[in-house]
XYZ file of C-alpha atoms in Angstrom:
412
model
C -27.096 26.351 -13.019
C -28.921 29.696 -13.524
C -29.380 30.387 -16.928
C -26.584 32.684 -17.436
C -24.171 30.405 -16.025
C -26.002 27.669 -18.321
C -25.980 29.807 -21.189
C -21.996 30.316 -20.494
C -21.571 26.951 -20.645
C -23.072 26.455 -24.096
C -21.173 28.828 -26.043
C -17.889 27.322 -24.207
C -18.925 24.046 -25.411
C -18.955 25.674 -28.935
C -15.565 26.356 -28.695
C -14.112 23.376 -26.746
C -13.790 21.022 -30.237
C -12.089 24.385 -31.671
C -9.347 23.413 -34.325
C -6.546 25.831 -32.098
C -5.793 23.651 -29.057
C -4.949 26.949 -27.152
C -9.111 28.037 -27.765
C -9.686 24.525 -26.566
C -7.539 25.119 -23.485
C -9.070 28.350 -22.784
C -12.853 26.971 -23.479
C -12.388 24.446 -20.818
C -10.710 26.551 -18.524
C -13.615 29.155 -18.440
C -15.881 26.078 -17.585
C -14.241 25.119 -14.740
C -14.918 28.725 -13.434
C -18.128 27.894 -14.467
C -18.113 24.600 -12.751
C -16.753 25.883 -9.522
C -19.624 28.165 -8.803
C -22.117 26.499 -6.346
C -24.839 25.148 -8.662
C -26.568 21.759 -10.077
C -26.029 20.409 -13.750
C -29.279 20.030 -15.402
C -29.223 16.249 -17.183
C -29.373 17.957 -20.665
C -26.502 20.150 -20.388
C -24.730 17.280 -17.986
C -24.546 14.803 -20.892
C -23.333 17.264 -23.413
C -20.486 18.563 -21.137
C -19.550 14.619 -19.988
C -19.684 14.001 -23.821
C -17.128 16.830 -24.289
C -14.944 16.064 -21.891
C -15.061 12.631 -22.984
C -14.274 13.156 -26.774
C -11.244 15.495 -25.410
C -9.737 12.769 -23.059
C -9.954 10.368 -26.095
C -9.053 12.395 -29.116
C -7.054 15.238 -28.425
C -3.521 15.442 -29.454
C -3.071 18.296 -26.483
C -1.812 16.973 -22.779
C -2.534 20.527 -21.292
C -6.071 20.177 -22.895
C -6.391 17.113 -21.500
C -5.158 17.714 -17.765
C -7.700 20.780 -17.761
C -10.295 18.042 -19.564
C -9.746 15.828 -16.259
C -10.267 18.381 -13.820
C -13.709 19.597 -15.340
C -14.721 15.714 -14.952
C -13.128 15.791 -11.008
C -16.135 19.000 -10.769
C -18.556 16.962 -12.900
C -18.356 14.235 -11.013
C -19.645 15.918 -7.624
C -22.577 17.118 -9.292
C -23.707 14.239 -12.177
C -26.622 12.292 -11.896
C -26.552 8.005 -12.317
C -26.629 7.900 -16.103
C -23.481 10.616 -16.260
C -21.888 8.562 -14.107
C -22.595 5.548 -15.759
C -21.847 6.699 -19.527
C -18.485 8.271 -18.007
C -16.904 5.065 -16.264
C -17.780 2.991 -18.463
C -16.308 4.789 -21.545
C -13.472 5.334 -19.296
C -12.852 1.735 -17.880
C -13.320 0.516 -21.726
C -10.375 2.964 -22.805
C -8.470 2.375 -20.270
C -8.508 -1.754 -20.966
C -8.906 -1.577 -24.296
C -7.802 1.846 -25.518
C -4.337 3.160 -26.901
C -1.221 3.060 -24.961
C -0.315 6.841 -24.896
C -3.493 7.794 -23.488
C -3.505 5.059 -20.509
C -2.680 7.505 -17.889
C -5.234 9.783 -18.852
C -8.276 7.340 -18.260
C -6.898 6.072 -14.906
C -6.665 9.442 -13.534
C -10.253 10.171 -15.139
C -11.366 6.868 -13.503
C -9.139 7.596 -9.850
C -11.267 11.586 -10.146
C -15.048 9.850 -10.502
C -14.054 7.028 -7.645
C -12.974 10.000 -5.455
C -15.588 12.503 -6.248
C -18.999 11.047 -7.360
C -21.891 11.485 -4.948
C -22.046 8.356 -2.501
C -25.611 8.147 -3.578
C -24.385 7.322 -7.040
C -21.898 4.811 -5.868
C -23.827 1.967 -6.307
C -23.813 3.067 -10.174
C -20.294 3.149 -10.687
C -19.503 -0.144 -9.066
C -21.675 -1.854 -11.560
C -20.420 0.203 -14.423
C -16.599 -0.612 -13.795
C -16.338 -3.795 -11.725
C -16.720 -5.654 -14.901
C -14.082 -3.560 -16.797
C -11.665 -3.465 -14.022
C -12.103 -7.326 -12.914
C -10.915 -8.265 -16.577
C -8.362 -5.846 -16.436
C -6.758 -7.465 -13.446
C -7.542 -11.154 -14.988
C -5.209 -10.169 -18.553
C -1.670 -10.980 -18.852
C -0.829 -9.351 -21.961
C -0.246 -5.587 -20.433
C 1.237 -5.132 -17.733
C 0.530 -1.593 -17.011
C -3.874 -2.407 -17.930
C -3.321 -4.937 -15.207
C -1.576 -2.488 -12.550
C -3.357 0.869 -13.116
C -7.049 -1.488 -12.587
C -5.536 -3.143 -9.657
C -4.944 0.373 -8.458
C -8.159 1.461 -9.115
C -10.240 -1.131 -7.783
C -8.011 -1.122 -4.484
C -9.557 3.027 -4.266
C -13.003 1.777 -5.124
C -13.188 -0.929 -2.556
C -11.646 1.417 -0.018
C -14.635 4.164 -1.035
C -17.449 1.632 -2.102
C -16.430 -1.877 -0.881
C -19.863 -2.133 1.099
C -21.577 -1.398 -2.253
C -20.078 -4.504 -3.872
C -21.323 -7.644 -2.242
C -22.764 -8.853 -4.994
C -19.128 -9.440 -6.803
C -16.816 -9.593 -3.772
C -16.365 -13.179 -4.478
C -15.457 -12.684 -8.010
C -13.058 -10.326 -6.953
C -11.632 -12.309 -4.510
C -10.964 -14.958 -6.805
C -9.421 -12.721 -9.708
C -6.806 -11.333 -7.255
C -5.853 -13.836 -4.885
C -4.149 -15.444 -7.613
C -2.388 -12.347 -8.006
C -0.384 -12.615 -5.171
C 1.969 -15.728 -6.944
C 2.544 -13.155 -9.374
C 6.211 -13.181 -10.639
C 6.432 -9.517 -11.143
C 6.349 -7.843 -7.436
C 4.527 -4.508 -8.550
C 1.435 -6.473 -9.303
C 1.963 -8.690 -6.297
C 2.468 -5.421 -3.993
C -0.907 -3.736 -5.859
C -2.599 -7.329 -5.035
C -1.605 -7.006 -1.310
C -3.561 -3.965 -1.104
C -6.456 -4.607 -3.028
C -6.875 -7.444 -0.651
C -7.067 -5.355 2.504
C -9.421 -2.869 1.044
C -11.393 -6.247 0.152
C -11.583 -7.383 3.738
C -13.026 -5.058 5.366
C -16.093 -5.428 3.489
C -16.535 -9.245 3.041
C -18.702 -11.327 5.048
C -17.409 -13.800 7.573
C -17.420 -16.998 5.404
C -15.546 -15.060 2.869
C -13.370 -13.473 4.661
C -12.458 -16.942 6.565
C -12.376 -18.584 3.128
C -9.206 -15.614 2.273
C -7.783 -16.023 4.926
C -7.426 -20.403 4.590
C -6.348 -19.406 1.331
C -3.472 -17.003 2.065
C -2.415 -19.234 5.216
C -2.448 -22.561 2.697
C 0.085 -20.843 0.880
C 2.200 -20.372 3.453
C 1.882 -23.329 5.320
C 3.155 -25.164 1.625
C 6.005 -22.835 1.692
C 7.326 -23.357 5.063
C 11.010 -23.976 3.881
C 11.133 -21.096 1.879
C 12.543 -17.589 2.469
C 11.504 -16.436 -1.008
C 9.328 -13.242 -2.004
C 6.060 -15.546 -2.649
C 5.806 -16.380 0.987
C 6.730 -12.785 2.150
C 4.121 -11.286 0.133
C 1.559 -13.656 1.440
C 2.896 -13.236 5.047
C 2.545 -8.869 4.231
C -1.256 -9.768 3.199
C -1.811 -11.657 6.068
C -0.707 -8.132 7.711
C -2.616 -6.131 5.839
C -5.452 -8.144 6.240
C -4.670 -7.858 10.204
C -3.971 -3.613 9.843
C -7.798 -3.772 8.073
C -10.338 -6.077 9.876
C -9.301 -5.766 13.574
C -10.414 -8.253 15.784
C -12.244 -10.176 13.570
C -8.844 -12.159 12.732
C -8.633 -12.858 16.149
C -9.805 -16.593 15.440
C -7.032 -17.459 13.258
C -4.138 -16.010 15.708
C -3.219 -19.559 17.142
C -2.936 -20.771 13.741
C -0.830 -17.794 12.457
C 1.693 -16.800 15.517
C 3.369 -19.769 15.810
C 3.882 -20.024 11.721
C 5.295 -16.734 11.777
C 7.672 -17.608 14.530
C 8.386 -20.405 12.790
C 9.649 -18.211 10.066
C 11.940 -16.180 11.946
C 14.066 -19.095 12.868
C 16.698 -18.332 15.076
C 19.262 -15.330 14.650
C 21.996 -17.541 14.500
C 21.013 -19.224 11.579
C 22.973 -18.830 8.103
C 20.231 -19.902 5.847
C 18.098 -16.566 7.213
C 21.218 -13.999 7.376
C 20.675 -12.696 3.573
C 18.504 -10.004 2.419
C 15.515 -12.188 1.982
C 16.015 -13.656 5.560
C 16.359 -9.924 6.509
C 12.856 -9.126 4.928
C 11.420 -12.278 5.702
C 11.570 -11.725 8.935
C 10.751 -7.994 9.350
C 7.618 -8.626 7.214
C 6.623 -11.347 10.069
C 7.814 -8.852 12.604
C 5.134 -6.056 11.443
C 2.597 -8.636 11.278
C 3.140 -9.471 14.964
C 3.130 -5.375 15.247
C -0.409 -5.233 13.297
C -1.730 -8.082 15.679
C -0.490 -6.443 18.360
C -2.053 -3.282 17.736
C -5.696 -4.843 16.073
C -6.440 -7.824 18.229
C -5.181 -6.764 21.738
C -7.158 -9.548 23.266
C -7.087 -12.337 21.170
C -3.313 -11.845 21.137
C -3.093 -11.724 24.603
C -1.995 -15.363 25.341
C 0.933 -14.830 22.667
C 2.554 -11.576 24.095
C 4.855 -12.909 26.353
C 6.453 -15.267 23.505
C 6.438 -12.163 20.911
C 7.684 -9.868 22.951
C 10.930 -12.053 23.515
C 11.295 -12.509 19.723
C 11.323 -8.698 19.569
C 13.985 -8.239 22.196
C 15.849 -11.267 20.509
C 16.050 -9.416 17.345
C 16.506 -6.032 18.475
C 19.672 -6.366 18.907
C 20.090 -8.914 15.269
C 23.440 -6.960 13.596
C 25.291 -10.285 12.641
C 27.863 -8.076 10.151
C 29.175 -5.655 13.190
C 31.067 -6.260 15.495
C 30.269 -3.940 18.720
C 32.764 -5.201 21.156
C 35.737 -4.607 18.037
C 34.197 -0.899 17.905
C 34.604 -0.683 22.083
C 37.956 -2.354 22.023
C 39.621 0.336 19.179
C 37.975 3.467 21.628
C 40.049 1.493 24.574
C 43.425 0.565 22.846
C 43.690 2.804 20.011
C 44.455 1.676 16.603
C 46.414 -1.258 16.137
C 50.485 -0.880 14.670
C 50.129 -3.062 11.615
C 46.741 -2.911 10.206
C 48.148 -5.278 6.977
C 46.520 -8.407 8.071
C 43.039 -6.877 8.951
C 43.116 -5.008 5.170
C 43.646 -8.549 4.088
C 41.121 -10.366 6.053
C 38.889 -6.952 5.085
C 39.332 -7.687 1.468
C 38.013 -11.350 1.891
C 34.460 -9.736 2.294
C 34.695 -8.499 -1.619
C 32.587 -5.265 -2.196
C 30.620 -5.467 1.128
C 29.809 -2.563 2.808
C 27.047 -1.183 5.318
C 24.834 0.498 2.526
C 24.756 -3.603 1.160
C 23.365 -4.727 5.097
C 19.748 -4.431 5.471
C 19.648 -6.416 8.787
C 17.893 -3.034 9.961
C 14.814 -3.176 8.950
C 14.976 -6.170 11.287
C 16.020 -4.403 14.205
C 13.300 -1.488 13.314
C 10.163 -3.921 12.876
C 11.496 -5.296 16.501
C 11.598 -1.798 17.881
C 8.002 -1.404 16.340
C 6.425 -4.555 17.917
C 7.729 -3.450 21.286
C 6.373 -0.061 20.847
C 2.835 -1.561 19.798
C 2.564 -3.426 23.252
C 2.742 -0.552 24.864
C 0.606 1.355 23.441
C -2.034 -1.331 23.134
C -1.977 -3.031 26.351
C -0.797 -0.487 29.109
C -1.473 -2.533 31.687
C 1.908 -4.763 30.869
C 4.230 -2.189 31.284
C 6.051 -3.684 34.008
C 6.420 -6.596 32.080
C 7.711 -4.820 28.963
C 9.873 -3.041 31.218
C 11.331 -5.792 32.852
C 11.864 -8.185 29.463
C 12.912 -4.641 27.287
C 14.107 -1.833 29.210
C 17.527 -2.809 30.031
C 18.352 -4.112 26.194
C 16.527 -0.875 24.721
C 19.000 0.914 26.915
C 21.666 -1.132 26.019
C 20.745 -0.865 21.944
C 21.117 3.045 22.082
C 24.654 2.192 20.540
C 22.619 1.085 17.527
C 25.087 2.221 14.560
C 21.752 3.312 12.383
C 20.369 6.250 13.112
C 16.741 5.779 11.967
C 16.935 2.690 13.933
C 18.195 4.581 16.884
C 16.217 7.110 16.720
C 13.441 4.657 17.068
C 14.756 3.015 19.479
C 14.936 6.242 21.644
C 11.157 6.938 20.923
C 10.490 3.580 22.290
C 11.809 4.489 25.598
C 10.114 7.500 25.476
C 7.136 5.881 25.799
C 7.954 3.040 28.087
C 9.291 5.905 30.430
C 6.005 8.253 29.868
């Protein structure tokens, strides 16, 4: 800073441990005017300032003193040198595992500001100041929310800094994997995308060695419809959505599993909600595959795409010949026995059907093909046109709506 501005700074400093929260308020405040203005942080007055901000985001009784605290360190952050960094994550990371309850949310969003704004050139500083922190974070049982907020937090730093961490990607990888067989689907869901911001980063042994591991799971689970092997069929997605091509090896093993899982639309044990999100969570795998791996899918198109028509038209609680039949005939004279078969059905109703996120994820796999292999649009056409045509009666209107897009583009 020049010296005014540093000289500002000071005397705010002075007043930002001031006994009135409202002068504390104001103090910080003025420094983020100060802040803003396009100048360096010499390392003296950087440490005192981190040091203030710290002591404010740890201590004080104010949340308006805090939230103005937090976004001097987001304007810190661009400008601190290695050991700032260093002395500010890991106070952080050590509160935020280890620290009181009411302030939790404070330190993650302290710790989300320095992932997001530190210089890159100081990235290689913050991984080794918070890996360890986070890592045991993750690895605890005892709190749920320590275990969430570092799972979040390490999914942003291996999106920003994942190259950075090579040294501990296998430690990583073995502290969340397990994750995934977690009973409680919030950590499960954080898990799944910790994981894809992990892969596209790890080496090729590792990131075969992941991928064995998340396919052993299913494989061992291939009579189940439960959430364990739908959150491992999702990572295998994700996975897919993050690293491209380089899956492309393991698509003979996986496509056949994952039609394997979507059974046949006829079939009772699948027509429940988990069936219903079992089998769009394989469908937007096929999508990600489709999309990511063009060529190593290649010899697998013809078979998904049929799956997709198949279940494009999946609506095994409606009846559209019935809804044809009342247009033609009118309505019938004595409606008694249908109210009485009706009432057999208990408190069913379409807000309780979610067979359309089925019918959605097979509009989206179709609409993948064509945008990642043009040169099969004849094909698509001949195997989809006439039942995307045919599904514009589709009674949900998101659904239809995508339906209608889909055409669109097979007609462009």
């Amino acid at each position: 800073f020049f010296s005014m501005s540093a000289e500002t700074i000071h005397r705010l400093l002075e007043k930002a441990s001031h006994w009135d929260k409202d002068e504390r308020y104001m103090a910080f405040s003025d420094i983020c005017e100060e802040l803003q203005k396009d100048a360096k942080l010499d390392h003296a007055l950087g440490s005192r300032l981190s040091k203030a901000i710290l002591e404010r985001l740890e201590k004080d009784s104010s949340n308006d003193v805090q939230s103005v605290a937090v976004k001097c360190l987001s304007l810190v952050a661009g400008r601190a040198n290695a050991s700032q960094v260093s002395e500010i994550s890991e106070s952080l990371a050590s509160q935020l595992v280890g620290g009181s309850e009411g302030m939790r949310d404070v330190y993650s969003i302290g710790l989300r500001t320095l992932v997001r704004d530190v210089p890159k050139d100081t990235g290689t500083v913050l991984c080794s100041s918070l890996t360890e922190s986070l890592v045991k974070g993750v690895a605890q049982d005892d709190v749920l929310d320590v275990k969430l907020e570092c799972l979040d937090i390490l999914a942003e730093l291996l999106r920003r800094f994942g190259a950075l961490l090579t040294a501990e990607h296998e430690r990583v990888m073995g502290t969340v994997l397990p994750q995934l067989s977690s009973t409680v689907a919030s950590v499960r869901k954080r898990a799944t995308n910790v994981v894809g911001a992990l892969a596209v980063s790890l080496a090729d042994p590792l990131l075969h060695r992941m991928l064995e591991s998340l396919l052993g799971h299913i494989e061992s689970s291939a009579s189940s419809v439960g959430e364990g092997v739908r959150t491992y069929i999702s990572t295998i997605g994700m996975v897919s959505s993050t690293v491209g091509y380089r899956m492309g090896a393991f698509l003979p093993r996986v496509v056949p599993l994952f039609i394997r899982f979507c059974g046949d639309p006829e079939e009772e044990a699948l027509q429940s909600d988990q069936g219903n999100d079992l089998r769009e969570t394989c469908l937007l795998a096929f999508e990600s595959f489709v999309l990511r791996c063009p060529s190593h899918v290649t010899s697998f198109v013809d078979e998904i795409l049929k799956l997709a028509v198949t279940f494009l038209s999946f609506d095994p609680n409606y009846s559209y010949d019935e809804e044809e039949g009342e247009e033609e005939g009118g309505e019938e004279e004595d409606g008694g026995d249908f109210d009485d078969e009706y009432d057999d059905y208990g408190d069913f109703s379409a807000d309780d059907d979610t067979s359309w996120k089925v019918r959605r994820a097979a509009s989206k796999v179709i609409a993948a093909v064509i945008r990642a292999r043009p040169e099969l649009l004849s094909t698509v056409y001949a195997v989809c046109g006439p039942q995307l045509v045919d599904r514009l009666k589709e009674r949900e209107e998101n659904v239809r709506l995508d339906v209608l897009a889909v055409l669109a583009e097979l007609m462009r």
